[in-house]
Coordinates of C-alpha atoms and ligand atoms in Angstrom, one line a residue:
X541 CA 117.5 142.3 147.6
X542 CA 121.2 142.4 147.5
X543 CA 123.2 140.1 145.4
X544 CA 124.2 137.1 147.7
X545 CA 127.4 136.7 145.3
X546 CA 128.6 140.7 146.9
X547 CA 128.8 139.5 151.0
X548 CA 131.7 138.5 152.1
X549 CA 132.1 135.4 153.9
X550 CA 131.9 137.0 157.4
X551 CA 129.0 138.6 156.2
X552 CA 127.1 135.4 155.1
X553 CA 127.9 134.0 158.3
X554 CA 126.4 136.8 160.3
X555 CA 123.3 136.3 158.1
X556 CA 123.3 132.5 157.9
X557 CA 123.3 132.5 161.7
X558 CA 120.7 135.3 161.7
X559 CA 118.3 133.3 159.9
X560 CA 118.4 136.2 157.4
X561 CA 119.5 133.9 154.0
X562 CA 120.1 130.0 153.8
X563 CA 122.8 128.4 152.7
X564 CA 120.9 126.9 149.8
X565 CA 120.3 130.3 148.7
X566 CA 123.6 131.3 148.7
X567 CA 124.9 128.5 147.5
X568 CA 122.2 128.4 144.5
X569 CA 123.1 132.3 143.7
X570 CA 126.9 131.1 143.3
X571 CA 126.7 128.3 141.4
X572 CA 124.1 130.2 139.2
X573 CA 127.0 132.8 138.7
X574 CA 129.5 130.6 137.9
X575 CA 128.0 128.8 135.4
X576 CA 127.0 132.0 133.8
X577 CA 130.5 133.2 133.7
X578 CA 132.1 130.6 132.6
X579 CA 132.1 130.4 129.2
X580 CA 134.1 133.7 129.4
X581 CA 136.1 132.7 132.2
X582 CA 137.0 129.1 132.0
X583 CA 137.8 129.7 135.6
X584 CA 135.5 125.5 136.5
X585 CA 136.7 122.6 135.2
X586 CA 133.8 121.1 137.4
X587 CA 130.3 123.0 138.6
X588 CA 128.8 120.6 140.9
X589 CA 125.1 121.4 141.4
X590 CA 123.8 118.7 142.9
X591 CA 126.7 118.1 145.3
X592 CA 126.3 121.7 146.5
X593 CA 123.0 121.7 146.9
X594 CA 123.2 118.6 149.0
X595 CA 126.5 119.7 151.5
X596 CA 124.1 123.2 151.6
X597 CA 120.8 121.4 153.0
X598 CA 122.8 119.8 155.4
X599 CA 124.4 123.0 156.4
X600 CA 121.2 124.7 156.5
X601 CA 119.9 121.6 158.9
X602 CA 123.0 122.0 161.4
X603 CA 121.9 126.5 161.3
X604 CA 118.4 125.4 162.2
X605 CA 119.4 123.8 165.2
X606 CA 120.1 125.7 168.0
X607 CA 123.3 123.4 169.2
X608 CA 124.4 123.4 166.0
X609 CA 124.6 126.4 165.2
X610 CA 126.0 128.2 168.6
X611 CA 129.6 126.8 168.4
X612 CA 129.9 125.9 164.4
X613 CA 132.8 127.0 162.8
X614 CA 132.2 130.4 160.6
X615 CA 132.6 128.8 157.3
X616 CA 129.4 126.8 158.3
X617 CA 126.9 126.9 155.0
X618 CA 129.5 128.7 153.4
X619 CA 130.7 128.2 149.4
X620 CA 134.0 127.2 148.6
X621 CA 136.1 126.3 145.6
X622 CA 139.2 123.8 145.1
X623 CA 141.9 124.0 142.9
X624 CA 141.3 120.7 140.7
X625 CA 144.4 119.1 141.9
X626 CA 142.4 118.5 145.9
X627 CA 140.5 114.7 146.0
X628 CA 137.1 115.2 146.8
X629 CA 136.0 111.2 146.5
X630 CA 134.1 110.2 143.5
X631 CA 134.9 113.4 141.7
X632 CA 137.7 114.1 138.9
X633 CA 141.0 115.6 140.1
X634 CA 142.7 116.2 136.6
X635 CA 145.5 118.5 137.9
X636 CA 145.0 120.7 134.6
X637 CA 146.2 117.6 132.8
X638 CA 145.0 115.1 130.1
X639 CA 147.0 112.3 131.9
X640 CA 144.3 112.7 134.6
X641 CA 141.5 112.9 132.3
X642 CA 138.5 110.7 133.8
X643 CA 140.1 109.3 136.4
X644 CA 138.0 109.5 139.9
X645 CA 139.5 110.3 143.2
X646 CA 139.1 107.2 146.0
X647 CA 139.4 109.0 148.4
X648 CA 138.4 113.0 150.5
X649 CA 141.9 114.8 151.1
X650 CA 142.9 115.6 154.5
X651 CA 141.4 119.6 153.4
X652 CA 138.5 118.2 152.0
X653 CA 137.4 116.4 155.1
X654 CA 138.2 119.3 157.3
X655 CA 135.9 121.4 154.8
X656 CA 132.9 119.1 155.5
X657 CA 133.6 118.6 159.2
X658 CA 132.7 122.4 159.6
X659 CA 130.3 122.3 157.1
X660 CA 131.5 124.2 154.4
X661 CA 129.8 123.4 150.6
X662 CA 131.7 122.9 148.1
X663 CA 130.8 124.4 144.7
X664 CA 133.1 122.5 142.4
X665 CA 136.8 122.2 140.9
X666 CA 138.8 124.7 139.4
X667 CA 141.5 125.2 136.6
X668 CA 144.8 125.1 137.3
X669 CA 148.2 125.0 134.6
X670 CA 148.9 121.1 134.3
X671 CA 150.2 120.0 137.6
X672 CA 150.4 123.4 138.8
X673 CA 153.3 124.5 136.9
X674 CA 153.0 127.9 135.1
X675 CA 152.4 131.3 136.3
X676 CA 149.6 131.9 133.3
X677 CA 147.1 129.4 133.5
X678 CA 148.2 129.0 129.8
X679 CA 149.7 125.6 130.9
X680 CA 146.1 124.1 131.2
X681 CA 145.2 121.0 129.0
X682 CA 141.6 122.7 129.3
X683 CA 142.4 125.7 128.1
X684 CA 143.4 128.9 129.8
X685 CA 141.5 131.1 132.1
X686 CA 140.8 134.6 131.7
X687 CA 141.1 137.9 133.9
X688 CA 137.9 139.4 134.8
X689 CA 140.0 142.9 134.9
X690 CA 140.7 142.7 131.2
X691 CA 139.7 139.4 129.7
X692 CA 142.7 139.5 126.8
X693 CA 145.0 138.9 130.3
X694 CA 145.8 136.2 132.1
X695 CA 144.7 135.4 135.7
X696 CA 148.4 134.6 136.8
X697 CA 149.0 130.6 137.8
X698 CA 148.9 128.1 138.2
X699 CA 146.0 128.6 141.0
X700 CA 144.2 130.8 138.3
X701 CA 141.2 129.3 138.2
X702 CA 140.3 128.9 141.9
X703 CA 141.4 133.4 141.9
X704 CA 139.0 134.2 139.3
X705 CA 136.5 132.4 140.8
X706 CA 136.6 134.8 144.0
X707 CA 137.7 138.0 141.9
X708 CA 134.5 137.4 139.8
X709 CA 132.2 136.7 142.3
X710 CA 131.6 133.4 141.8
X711 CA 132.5 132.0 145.4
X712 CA 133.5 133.8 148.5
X713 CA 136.3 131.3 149.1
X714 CA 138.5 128.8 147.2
X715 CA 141.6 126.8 147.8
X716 CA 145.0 127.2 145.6
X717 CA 148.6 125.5 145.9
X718 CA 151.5 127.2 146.0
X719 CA 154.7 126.3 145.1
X720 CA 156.8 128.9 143.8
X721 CA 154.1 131.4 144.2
X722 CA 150.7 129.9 142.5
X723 CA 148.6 131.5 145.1
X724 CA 149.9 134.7 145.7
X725 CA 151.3 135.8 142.5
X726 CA 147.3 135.0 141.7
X727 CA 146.1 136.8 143.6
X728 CA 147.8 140.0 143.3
X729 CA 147.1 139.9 139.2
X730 CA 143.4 139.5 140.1
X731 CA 143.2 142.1 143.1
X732 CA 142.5 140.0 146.2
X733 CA 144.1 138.2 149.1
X734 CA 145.9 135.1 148.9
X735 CA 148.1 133.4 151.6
X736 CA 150.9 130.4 151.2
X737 CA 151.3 129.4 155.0
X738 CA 154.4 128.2 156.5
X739 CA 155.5 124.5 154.7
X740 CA 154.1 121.6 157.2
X741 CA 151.0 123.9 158.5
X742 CA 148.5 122.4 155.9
X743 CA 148.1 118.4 155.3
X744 CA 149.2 117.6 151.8
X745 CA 147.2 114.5 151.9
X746 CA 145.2 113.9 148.7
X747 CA 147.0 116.8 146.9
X748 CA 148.6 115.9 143.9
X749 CA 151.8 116.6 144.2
X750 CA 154.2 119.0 142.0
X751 CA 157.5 119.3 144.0
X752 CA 156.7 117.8 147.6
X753 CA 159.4 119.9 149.8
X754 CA 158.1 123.2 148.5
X755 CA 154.0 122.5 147.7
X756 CA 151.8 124.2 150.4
X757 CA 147.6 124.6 150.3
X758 CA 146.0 127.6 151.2
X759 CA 143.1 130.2 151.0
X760 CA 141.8 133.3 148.3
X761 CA 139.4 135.4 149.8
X762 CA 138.6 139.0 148.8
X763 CA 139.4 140.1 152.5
X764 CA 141.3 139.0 155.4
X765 CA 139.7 138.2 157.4
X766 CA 137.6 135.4 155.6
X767 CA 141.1 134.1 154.4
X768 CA 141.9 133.5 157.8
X769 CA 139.1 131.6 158.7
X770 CA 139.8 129.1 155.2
X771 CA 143.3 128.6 156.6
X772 CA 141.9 127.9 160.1
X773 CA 139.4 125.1 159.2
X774 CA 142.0 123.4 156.6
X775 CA 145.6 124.0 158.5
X776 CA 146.8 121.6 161.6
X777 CA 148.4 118.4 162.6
X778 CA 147.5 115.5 160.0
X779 CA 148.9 111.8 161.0
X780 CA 149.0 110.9 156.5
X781 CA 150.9 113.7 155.8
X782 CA 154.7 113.8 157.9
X783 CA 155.5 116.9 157.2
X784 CA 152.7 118.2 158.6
X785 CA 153.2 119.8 161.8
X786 CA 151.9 119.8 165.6
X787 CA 152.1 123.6 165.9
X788 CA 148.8 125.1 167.1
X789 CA 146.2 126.8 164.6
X790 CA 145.5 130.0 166.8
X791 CA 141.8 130.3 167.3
X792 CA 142.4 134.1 166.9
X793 CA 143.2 133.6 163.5
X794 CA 138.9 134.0 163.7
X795 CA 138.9 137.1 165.5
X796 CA 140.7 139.7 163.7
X797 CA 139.8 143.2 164.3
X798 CA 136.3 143.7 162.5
X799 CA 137.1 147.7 163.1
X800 CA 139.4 149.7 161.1
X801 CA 140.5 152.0 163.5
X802 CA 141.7 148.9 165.9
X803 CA 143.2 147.3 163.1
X804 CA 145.2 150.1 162.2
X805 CA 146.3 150.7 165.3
X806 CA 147.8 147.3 165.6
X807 CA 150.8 148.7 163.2
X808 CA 151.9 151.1 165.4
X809 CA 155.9 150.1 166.4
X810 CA 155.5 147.5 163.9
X811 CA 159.2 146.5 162.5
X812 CA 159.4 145.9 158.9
X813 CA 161.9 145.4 156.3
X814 CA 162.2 146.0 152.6
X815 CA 164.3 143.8 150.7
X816 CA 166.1 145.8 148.0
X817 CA 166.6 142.7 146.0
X818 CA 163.1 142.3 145.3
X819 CA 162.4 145.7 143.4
X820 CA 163.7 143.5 140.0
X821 CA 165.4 144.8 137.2
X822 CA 162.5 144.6 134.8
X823 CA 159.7 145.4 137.5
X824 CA 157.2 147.9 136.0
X825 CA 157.6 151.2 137.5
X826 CA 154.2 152.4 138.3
X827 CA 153.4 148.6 140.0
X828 CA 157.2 149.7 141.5
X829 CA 155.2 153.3 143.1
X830 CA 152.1 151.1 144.4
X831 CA 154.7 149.0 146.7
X832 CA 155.9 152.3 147.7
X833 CA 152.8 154.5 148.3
X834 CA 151.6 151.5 150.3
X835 CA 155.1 151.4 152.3
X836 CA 154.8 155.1 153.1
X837 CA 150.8 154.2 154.3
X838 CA 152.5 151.6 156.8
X839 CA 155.0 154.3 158.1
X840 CA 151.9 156.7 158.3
X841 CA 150.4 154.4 160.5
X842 CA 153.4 153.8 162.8
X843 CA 155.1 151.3 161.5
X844 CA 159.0 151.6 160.8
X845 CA 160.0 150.2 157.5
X846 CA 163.7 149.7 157.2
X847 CA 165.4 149.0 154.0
X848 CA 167.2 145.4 154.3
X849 CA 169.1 142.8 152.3
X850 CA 168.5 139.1 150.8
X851 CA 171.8 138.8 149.4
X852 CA 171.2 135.5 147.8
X853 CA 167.9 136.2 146.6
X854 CA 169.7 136.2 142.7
X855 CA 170.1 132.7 143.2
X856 CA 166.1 131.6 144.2
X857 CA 164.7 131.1 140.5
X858 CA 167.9 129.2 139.6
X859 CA 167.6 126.6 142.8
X860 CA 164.0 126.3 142.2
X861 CA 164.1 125.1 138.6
X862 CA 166.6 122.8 139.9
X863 CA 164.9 121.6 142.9
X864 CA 160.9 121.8 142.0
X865 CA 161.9 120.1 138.3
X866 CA 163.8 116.9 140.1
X867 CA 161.0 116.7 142.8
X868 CA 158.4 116.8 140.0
X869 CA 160.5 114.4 137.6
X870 CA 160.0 111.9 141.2
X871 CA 156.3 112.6 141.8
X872 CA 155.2 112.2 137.9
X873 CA 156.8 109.0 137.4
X874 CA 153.4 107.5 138.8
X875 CA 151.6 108.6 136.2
X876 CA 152.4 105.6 133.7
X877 CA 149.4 104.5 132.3
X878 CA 148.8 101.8 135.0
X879 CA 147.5 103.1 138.3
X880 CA 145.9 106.2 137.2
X881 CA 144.2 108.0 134.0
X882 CA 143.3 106.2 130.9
X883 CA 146.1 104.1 128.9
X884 CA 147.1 105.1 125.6
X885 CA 148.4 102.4 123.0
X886 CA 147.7 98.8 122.6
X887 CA 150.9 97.2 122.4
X888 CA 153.3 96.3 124.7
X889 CA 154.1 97.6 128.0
X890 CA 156.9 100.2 127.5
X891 CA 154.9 101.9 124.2
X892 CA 151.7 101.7 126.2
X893 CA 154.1 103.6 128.4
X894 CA 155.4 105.9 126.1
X895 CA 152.0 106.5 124.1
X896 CA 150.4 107.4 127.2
X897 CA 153.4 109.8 128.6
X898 CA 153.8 111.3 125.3
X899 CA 150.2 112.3 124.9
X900 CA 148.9 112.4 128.6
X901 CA 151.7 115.2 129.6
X902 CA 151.8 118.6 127.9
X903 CA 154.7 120.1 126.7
X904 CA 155.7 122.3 129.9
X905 CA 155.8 119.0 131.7
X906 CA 157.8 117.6 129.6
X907 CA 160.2 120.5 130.1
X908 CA 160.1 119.8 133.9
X909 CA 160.2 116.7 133.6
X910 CA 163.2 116.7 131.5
X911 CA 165.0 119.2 133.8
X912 CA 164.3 117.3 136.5
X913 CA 165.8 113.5 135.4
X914 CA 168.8 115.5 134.0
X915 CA 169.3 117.7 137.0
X916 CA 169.1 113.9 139.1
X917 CA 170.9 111.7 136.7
X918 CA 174.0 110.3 138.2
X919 CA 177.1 112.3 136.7
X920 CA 174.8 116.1 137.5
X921 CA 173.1 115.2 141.4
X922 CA 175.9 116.7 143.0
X923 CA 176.5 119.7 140.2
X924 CA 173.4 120.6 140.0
X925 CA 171.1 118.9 142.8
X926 CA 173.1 119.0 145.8
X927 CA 174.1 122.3 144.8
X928 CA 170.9 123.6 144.5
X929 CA 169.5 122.3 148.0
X930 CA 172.9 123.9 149.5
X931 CA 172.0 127.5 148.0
X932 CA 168.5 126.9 149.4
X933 CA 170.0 126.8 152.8
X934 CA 171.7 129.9 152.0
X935 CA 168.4 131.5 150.9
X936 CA 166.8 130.1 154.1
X937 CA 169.8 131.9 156.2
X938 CA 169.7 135.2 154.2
X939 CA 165.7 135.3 155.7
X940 CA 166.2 133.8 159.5
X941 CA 168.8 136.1 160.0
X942 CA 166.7 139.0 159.6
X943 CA 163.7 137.6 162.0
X944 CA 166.6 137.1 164.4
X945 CA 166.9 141.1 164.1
X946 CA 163.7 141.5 165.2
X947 CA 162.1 142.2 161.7
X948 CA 158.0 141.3 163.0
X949 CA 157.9 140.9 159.0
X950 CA 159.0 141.7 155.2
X951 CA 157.3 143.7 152.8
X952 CA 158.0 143.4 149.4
X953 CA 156.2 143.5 145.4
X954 CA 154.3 140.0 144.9
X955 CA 154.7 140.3 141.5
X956 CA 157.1 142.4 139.1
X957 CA 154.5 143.2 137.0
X958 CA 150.6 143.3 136.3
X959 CA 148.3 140.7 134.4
X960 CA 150.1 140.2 131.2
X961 CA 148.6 139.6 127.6
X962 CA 147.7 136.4 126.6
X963 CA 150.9 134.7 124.6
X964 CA 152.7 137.4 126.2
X965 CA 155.4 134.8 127.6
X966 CA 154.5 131.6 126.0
X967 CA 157.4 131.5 123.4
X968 CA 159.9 132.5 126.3
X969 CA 160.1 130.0 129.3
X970 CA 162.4 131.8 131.3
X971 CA 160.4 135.2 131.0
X972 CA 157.0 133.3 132.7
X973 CA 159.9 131.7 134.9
X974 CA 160.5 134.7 136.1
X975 CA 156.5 135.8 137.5
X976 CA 157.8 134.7 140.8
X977 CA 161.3 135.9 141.1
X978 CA 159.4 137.7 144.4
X979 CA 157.6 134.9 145.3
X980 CA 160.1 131.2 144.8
X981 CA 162.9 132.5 147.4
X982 CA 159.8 132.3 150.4
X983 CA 159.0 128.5 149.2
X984 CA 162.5 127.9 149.2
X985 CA 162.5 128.9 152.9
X986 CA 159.5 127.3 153.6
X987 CA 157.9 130.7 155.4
X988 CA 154.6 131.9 155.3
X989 CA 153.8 134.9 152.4
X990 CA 150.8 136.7 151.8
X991 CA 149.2 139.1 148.9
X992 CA 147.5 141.6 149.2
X993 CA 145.5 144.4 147.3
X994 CA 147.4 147.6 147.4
X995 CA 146.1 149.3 144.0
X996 CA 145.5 149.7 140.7
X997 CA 148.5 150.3 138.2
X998 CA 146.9 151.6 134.6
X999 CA 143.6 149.7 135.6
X1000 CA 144.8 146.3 136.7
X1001 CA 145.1 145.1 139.9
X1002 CA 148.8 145.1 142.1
X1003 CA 149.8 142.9 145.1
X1004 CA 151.9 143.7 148.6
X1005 CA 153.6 140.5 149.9
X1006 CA 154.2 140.1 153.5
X1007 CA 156.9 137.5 154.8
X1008 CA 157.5 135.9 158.3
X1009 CA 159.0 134.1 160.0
X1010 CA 157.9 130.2 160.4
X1011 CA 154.2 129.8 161.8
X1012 CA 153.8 133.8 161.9
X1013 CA 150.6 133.5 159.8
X1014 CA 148.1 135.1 162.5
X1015 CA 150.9 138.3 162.8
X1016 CA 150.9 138.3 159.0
X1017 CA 146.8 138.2 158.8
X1018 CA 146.8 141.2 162.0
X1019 CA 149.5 143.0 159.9
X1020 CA 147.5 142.7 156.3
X1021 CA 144.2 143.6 158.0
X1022 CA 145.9 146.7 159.5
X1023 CA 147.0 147.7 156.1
X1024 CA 143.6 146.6 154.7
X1025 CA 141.8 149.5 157.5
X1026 CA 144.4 152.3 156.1
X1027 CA 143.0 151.6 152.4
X1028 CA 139.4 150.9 153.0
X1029 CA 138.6 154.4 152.1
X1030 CA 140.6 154.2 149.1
X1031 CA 139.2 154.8 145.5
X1032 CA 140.5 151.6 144.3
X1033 CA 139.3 149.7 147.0
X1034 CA 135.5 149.4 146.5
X1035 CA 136.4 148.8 142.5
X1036 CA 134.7 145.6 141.1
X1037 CA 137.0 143.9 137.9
X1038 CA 136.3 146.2 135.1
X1039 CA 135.0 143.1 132.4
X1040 CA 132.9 141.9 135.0
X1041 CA 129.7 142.7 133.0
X1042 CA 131.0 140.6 129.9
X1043 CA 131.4 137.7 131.4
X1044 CA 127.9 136.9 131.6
X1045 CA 127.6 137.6 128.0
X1046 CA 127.6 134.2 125.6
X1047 CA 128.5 136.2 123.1
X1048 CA 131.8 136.7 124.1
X1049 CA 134.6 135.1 123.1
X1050 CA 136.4 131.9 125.7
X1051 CA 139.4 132.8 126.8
X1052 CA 141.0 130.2 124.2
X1053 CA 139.5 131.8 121.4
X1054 CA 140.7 135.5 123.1
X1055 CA 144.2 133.5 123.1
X1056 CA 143.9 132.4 119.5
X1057 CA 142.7 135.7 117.9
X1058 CA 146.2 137.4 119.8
X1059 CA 148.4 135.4 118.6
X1060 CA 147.2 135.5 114.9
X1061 CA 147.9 139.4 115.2
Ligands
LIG1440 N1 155.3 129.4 138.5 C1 156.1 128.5 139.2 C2 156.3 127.2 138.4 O1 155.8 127.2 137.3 C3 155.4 128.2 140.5 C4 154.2 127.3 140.4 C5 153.5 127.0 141.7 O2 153.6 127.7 142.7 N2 152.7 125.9 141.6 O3 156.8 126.3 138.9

């Protein structure tokens, strides 16, 4: 009997739709492996047995019949997790925050109604840094998450939960945000794929909001192709959210090459570009020779890789913490005690107020939060704000004028470095701030970016970005799944996360504790 928790999700759905396995089974060997890792992990803020077990009856129903099977949607019967910041009514969407703590969402977002029109089952909520903002997980008011490659390091952030739930086997799918790079930065420190899609491709209805112009909702998978198919079912046209756009979701995003050899081939007189800017002072060398053996792969295969320039990209992580502070300092003002979340104080309105605030936010929201009403306040909006949105433009230019060369896309490090140590960069804002120096300038552009595995530097996993151009997700998915043929005979390719075995062990440590003991040392 192979373990159910190993398929991918193409491979479920070829059994599913064989008859082979049900989705109750699957769905049962999932949530039986997340609860048992989770101690160690902390990757759940919510298992939902009895929710899944439903959605996967129901799936199993629509398999039986023969109509409802033919022309269902792949991820039909299939698990999938959400970053705990997605509504899923009558469940708790606590954003990684205290504020949130208890408080019930009214109402499905526009993702989580697209999930259950193709029948997908949804295994619970994951953890997240408080309102998405970190690059650790550390940020968590439920305490931080831990990385299945080496459980005294972090999973990255601030999707960490919902990456640790598919780089340890406990679903085949989940859903992150991304803002600055909170889904691919992610996935690169946990070895799998991870996509941010163009800004306006998926509904931010029922998402709780960090910085609205730059937010964006996509896929983890631990292959390509099933990421594709996530962002198929949850991307389109969404009347609630206006920034969502009437572009078409290509159907072939569910038909990628299943063989190597054809993916491969789809590289050949392939144009790509290497930003020079994005090898950072500070990157770690041998991460530094990954993006380069995986660069000389590409040109192996017949793409040309051309080294090319983003002059402004000095200026993205400056912009962003102007622009994603003042957008956040606007979205979290809701959060007063009133509408959402339990009230703290019993006194009058404005220490009601404050009480709640003071202990409902954690202290890297305060910091945003601060930044962001200082960055907005009358005698600094044009200093600092206006400023900031005009260097974005210049970002935005530095990238379109290189798709307007005929670049079909960028490659470039996801991440300077690997998984860091617990604590490693909690005393130093700026250092964490800097995580996504290679990821913030493609938010600040609004394009699409995706990681993807490309090795192993001393043991821990290391992520290639791809860029394009606006709506160029199906080119970037055809490009990663060539580059995904080249490896699959690597060494490092068929490697599971090296602490994978303690995780099941309640012995062990919670990642909390892990944190504690390192930073008594
Ligand atoms: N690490 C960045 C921040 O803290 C990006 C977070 C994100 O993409 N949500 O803001």
């Amino acid at each position: 009997m192979t373990d159910l928790t190993r398929l991918l999700a193409h491979e479920m759905t070829d059994r599913l739709r064989a008859g082979e396995i049900t989705s109750r089974a699957l769905t049962e060997a999932h949530l039986d492996a997340a609860e048992a890792g989770n101690h160690a992990l902390n990757a759940w803020l919510t298992i939902d047995r009895e929710r899944a077990l439903v959605e996967a009856d129901a799936a199993d129903v629509r398999l039986a019949s023969p109509v409802g099977a033919a022309d269902a949607h792949p991820l039909l019967g299939v698990p999938v997790a959400l970053k705990d910041l997605v509504s899923v009514k009558g469940g708790q969407c606590t954003a990684g925050s205290r504020i949130l703590e208890g408080y019930l969402a009214p109402y499905d977002a526009h993702i989580t109604e697209r999930l259950r029109a193709v029948g997908a089952v949804i295994l619970g909520k994951t953890n997240m840094d408080e309102f998405a903002m970190g690059s650790s997980n550390e940020h968590s008011a439920y305490g931080p998450v831990a990385n299945p490659w080496d459980l005294e390091t972090v999973p990255g952030g601030s999707s960490g939960g919902s990456a640790v739930a598919v780089a340890a086997y406990h679903a085949p799918l989940s859903i992150g945000t991304d803002t600055g790079g909170s889904i691919r930065q992610p996935a690169a420190l946990t070895g799998i794929v991870g996509i941010k899609p163009t800004y306006g491709r998926v509904s931010r209805y029922g998402i709780v909001a960090f910085a609205s112009s730059l937010d964006q909702i996509g896929p983890f998978a631990r292959d390509v192709r099933d990421a594709a198919a996530l962002l198929h079912a949850v991307a389109g046209r969404d009347e609630r959210d206006s920034t969502s756009a009437s572009v078409p979701v290509p159907d072939e995003l569910l038909h990628l090459p299943a063989s190597d050899d054809e993916a491969a081939a789809g590289l050949r007189g392939k144009r790509l570009g290497l930003p020079r800017e994005y090898f950072v002072a500070g990157m770690d060398p041998d991460s530094r020779r990954r993006i380069e053996e995986s660069v000389a792969a590409l040109e192996g295969a017949g793409a040309t890789v051309e080294e090319v320039s983003l002059p402004h990209t000095d200026y993205g992580l400056a912009t962003y913490y102007i622009v994603a502070p003042a957008e956040a300092s606007a979205n979290l003002a809701r959060y007063d005690g009133v509408r959402f979340g339990p009230r703290l104080g019993d006194s009058d309105v404005l220490r009601n107020y404050l009480a709640t605030r003071g202990r409902g936010f954690g202290p890297e929201v305060k910091r945003r939060i601060m930044l962001g009403t200082y960055a907005l306040s009358a005698g600094y909006y044009d200093a600092f704000y206006v400023k900031a949105q005009k260097v974005r433009t210049l970002i935005k230019r530095d990238f379109d004028d290189l798709f307007e060369r005929g670049f079909d896309a960028l490659v470039a490090p996801t991440s300077p470095t690997t998984a860091f140590q617990f604590g490693a960069k909690m005393a130093d804002p700026v250092a964490m701030y800097l995580s996504d120096a290679c990821t913030l300038p493609v938010n600040m552009a609004g394009l699409p970016g995706i990681s993807i595995p490309c090795g192993l530097s001393e043991g821990m996993p290391v992520g290639l970005q791809l860029i394009g151009p606006a709506w160029s997700e199906l080119e970037l998915f055809r490009l990663s799944r060539g580059f995904e043929a080249l490896t699959s005979a690597a060494q490092w390719r068929g490697q599971e996360p090296t602490q994978l075995d303690l995780t099941t062990d309640p012995a062990q440590p919670t990642p909390a504790e892990r944190a504690q003991a390192l930073a008594q040392h």
